[in-house]
XYZ file of C-alpha atoms in Angstrom:
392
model
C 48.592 98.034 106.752
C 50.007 94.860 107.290
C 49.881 93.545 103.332
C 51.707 96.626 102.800
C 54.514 96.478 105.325
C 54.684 92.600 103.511
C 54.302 93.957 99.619
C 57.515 96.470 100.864
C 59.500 94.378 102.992
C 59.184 91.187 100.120
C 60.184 94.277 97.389
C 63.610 94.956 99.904
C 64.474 91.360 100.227
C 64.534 90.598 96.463
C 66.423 93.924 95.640
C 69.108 92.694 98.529
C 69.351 89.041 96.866
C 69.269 90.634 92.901
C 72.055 92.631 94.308
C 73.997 89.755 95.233
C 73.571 87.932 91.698
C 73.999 90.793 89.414
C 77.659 90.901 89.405
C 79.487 92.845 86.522
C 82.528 93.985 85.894
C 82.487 96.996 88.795
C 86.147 97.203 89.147
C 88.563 99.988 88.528
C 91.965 97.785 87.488
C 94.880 99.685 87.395
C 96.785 98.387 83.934
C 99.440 95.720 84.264
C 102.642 96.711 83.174
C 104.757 93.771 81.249
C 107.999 93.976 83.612
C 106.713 91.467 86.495
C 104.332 89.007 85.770
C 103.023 86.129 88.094
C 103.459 82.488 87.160
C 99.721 82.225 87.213
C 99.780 78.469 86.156
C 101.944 78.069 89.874
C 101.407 79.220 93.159
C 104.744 78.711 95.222
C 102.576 80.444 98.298
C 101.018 77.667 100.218
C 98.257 80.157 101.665
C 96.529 83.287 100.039
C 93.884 85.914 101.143
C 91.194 88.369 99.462
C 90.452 91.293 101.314
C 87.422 93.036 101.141
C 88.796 96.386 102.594
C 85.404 99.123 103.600
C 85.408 102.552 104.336
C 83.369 105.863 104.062
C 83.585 109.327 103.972
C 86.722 110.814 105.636
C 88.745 107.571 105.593
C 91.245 108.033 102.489
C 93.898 108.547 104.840
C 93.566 105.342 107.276
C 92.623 104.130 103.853
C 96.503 104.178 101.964
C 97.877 103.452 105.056
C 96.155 100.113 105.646
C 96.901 99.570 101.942
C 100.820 99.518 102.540
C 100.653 97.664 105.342
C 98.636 94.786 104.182
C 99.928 94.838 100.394
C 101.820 91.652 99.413
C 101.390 90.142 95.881
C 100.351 86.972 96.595
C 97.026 88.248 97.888
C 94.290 90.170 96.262
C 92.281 93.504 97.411
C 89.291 94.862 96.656
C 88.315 98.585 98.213
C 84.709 99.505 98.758
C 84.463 103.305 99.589
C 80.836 104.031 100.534
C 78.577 105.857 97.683
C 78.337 108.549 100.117
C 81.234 109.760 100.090
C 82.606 112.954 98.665
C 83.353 112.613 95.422
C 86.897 114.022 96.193
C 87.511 110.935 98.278
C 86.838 108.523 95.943
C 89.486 110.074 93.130
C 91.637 110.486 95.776
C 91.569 106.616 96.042
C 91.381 106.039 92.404
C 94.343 107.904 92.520
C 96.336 106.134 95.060
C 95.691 102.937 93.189
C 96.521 104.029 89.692
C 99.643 105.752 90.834
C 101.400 103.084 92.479
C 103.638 101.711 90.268
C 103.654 98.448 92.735
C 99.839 97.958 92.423
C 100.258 98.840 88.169
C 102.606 96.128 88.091
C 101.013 93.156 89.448
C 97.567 94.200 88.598
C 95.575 92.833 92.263
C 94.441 95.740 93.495
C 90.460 96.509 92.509
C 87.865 99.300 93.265
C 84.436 98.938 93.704
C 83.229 100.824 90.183
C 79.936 101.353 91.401
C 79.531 101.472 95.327
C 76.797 101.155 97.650
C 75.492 103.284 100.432
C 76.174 101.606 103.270
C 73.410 102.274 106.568
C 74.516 101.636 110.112
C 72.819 98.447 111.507
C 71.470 97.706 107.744
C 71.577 94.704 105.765
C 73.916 97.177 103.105
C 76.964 96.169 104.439
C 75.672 92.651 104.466
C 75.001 92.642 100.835
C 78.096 94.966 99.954
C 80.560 92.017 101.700
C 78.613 89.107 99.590
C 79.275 91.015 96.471
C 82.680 91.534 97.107
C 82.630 87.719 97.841
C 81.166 87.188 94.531
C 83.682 89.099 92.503
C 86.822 88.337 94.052
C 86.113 84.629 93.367
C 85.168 85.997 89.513
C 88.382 87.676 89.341
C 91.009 85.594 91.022
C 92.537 82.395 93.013
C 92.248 82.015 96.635
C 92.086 80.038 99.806
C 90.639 83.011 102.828
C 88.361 85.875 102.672
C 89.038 88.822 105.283
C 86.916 91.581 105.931
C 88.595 94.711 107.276
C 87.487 98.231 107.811
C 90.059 101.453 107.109
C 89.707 101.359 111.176
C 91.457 98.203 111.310
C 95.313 97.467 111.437
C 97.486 94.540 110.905
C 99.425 93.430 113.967
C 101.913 90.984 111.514
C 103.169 91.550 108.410
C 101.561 89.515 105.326
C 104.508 86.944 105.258
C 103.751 86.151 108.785
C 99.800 85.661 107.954
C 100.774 83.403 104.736
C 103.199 81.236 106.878
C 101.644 80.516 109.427
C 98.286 79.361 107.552
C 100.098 77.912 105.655
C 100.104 73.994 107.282
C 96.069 75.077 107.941
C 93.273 72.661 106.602
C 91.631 75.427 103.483
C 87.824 74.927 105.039
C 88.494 76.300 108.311
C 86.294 79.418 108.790
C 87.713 82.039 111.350
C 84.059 83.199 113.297
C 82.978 83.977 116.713
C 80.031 82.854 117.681
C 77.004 82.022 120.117
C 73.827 80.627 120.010
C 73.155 82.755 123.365
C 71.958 86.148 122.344
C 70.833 87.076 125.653
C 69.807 91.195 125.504
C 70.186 90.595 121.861
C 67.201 88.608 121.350
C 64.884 91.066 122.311
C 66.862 94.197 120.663
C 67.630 92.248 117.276
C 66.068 88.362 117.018
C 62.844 90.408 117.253
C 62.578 93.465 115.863
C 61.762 94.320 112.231
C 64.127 97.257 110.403
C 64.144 98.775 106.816
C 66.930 99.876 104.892
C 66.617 103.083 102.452
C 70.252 102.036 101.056
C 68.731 99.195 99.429
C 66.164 101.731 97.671
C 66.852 105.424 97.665
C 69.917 107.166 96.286
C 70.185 109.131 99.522
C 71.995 107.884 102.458
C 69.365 107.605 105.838
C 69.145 105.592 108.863
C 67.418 102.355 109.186
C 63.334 102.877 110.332
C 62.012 100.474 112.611
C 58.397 98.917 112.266
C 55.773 98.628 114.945
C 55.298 95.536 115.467
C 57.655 92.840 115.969
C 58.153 89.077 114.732
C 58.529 85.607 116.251
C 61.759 83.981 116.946
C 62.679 81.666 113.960
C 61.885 77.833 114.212
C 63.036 76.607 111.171
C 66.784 77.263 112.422
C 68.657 78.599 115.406
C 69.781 82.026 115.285
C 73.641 82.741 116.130
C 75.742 85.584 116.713
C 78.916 87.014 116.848
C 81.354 89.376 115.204
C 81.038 91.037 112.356
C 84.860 90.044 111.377
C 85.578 86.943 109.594
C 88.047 85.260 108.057
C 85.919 82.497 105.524
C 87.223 79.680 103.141
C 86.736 79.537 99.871
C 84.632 76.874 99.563
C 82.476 78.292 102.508
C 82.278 81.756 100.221
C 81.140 79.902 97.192
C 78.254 78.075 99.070
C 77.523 81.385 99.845
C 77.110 83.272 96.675
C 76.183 79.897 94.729
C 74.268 78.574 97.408
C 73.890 74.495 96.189
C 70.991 74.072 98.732
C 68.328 76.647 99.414
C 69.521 78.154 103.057
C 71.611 80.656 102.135
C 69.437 82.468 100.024
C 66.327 81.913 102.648
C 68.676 83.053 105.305
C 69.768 86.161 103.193
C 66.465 86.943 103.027
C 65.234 86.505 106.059
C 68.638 88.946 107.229
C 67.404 91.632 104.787
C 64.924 93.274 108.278
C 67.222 92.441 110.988
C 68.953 94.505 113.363
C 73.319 94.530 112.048
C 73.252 91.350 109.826
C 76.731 91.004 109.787
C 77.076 90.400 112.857
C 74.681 87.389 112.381
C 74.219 85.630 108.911
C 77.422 84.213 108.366
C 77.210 82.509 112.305
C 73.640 81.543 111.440
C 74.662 79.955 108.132
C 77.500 78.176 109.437
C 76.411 76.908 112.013
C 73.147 75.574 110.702
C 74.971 73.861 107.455
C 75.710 70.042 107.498
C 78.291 70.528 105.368
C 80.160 73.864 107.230
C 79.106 73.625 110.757
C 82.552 71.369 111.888
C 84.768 73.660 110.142
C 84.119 76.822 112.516
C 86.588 77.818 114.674
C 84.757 80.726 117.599
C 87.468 83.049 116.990
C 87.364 86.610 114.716
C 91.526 87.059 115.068
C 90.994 90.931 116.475
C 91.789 92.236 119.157
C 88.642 94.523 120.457
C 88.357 96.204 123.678
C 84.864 97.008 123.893
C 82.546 99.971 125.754
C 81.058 99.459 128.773
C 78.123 97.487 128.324
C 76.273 96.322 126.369
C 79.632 96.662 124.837
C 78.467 97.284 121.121
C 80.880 99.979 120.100
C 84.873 99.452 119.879
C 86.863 101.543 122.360
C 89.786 103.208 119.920
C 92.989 101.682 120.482
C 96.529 103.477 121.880
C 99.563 103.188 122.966
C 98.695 102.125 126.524
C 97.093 98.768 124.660
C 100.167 97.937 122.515
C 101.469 95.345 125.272
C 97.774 93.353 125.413
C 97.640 93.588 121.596
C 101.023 91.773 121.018
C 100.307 89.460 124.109
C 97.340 88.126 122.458
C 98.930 86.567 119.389
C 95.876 87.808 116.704
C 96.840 89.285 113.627
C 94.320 92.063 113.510
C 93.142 95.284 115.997
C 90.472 98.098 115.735
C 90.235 100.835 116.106
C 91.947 102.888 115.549
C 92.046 106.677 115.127
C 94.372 108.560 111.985
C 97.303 108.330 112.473
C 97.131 107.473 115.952
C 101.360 107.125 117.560
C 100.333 103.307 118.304
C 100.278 103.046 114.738
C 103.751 104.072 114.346
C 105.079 102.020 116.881
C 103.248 98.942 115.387
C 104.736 99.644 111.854
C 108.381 100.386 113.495
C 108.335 97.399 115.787
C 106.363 94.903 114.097
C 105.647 95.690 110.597
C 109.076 97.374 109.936
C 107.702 99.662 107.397
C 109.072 103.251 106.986
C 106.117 106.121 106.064
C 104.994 105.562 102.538
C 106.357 102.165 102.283
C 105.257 98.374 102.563
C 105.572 96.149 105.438
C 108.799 94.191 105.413
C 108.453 90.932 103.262
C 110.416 88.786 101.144
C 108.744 90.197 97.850
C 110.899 92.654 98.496
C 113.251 93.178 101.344
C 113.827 97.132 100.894
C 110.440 97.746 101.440
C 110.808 101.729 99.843
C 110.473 102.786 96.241
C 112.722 99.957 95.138
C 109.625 97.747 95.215
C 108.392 98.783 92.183
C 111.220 96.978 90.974
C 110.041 93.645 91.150
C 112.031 90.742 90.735
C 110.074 87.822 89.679
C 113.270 85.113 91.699
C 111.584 86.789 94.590
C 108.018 85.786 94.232
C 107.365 82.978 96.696
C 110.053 83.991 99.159
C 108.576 84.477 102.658
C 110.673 86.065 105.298
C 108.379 85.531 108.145
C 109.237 86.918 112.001
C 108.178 86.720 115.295
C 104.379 88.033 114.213
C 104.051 84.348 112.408
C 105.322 82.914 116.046
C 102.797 84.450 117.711
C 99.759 83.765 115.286
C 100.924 80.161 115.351
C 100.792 80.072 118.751
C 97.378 81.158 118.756
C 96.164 78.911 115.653
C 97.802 75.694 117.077
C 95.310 76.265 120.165
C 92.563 76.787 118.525
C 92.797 73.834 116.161
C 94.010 71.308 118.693
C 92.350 68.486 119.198
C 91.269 69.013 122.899
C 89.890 72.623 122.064
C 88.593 72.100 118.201
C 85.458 70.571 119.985
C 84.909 73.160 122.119
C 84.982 75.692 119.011
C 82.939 74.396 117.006
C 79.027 75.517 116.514
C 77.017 74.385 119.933
């Protein structure tokens, strides 16, 4: 029984990591039209993101209205809707791409061609946010990697985010994290899961084994949120991986209990090179369940004040169309319905965006949002906190 459970479990780990190197061209690219196109030999922005933006079935909705709120040009997005998702939903979002003569025009917004399923508490996700890693450095320049789910919502608008990284040191990496797992080492360090996604073509929860493993000595386990913001450089050590830990640490994440919310602390924080450059900090705002606080309380109207007060750039969740969400685009985005955040890529922020001016590419017009965030940052990166942020 037991060289079984290891002929199947070694089978799942190499089908996770093969996943991870076999990258082709999965993307749905809308064309580029000839009307705007970006300097691409100079980037007057002094800080750009990739987003990795996840969803499943039911989410086209939150889905185009995270879009417009987080679109500016100087950044790039990739969309993963899960496999299992009608197939309605995912034209509907092939649609929304292809159809916006904004996205047509500057040619950086991508679909995952081929999606994966995606299992609750499964390494899928895991392996679904390295491959997006992998292809948006493939496809295009960048300094930050942000993960978001269509449950997520920005609390600035994109010209805040880019100016106030913008003075930022390009290796910090934006994760919380703890080498205390308390309840968790017995509910994840421990236990041994498998994931169908990795396998079947139908989508089913994880099944647990029997019998449970040893605490790892080689390296200490860490833990944290599974929201990032990661540099560049830390992304490319982790899809080319110069020394051997990412890949033994992606494997040894393949049978453990929601990965994400532990291999990117773990590999951090147990890298020479990466360790000093975390900062304990996701840049959400979460309210949490009662404990053992694992699920996200949805967000409303009655948390708008503690959202703003805490100066992050990022909330879930949220629920469609949820009134919180207009008051954050009215108040803080100042986006109308169907349009894009306010921004100096264009100041109109309605239809006339798809008349793009290329005078106005590297104009920021940032507001109070990049106050805020720099509030926040400049803690976090001062010299009598840094310390305390980084891996222990």
């Amino acid at each position: 029984m037991d060289m079984k459970l290891f002929t199947l479990s070694f089978i799942l780990t190499s089908l996770l990591y093969l996943s991870v190197l076999y990258i082709p061209t999965m993307t749905r690219i809308p064309k580029a039209a000839t009307t705007f196109i970006l300097p691409q030999h100079h980037n007057p922005y002094n800080a750009t993101f990739a987003y990795l933006i996840s969803a499943s079935s039911g989410d086209t909705m939150k889905l185009k209205r995270l879009m417009l709120a987080l679109y500016h040009p100087a950044n790039h997005y990739l969309i993963h809707l899960d496999a299992s998702a009608p197939a309605d939903d995912h034209r509907e979002i092939a649609r929304f791409v292809s159809t916006n003569d904004v996205f047509a025009q500057v040619g950086n917004v991508w679909i995952v061609k081929n999606p994966n399923l995606v299992t609750y508490r499964g390494p899928t996700m895991l392996a679904t946010t390295l491959h997006a890693m992998a292809m948006l450095l493939r496809t295009a320049k960048w300094d930050w990697f942000i993960n978001l789910s269509a449950s997520d919502y920005p609390l600035i608008t994109q010209d805040d985010l880019i100016h106030a990284f913008s003075d930022l040191p390009k290796d910090l990496n934006f994760v919380q994290h703890t080498s205390h797992l308390g309840w968790k080492l017995n509910k994840r360090g421990k236990p041994i899961i498998i994931d169908p996604g990795l396998y079947s073509a139908n989508k089913s929860e994880i099944w647990w084994v029997i019998k449970q493993r040893s605490l790892p000595t080689a390296f200490t386990l860490y833990t944290g949120s599974a929201w990032t913001v990661l540099s560049r450089s830390f992304a490319e050590y982790c899809i080319a991986g110069w020394d051997n830990l990412p890949r033994s640490l992606l494997l040894y994440y393949t049978n453990f209990v929601s990965s994400p919310e532990g291999y990117f602390q773990t590999l951090l924080c147990n890298s020479e090179e990466f360790k000093n450059t975390t900062l304990n900090h996701d840049l959400h705002y979460i309210t949490w369940d009662i404990p053992p606080k694992q699920h996200p309380r949805s967000l409303g109207l009655k948390d708008y004040r503690k959202m703003i007060l805490s100066n992050r750039p990022f909330a879930r969740k949220f629920k469609k169309n949820d009134p919180v969400l207009n008051k954050i685009d009215r108040d803080l985005l100042k986006r109308g319905s169907r349009q894009f955040a306010h921004g100096g890529w264009c100041f109109q922020g309605g239809p006339e965006c798809s008349k793009l001016q290329g005078e106005n590419y590297g104009v920021l017009r940032p507001g109070t949002g990049s106050r805020r965030l720099r509030i926040l940052l400049n803690n976090l990166v001062s010299a009598q906190n840094f310390r305390r942020k980084l891996c222990r």
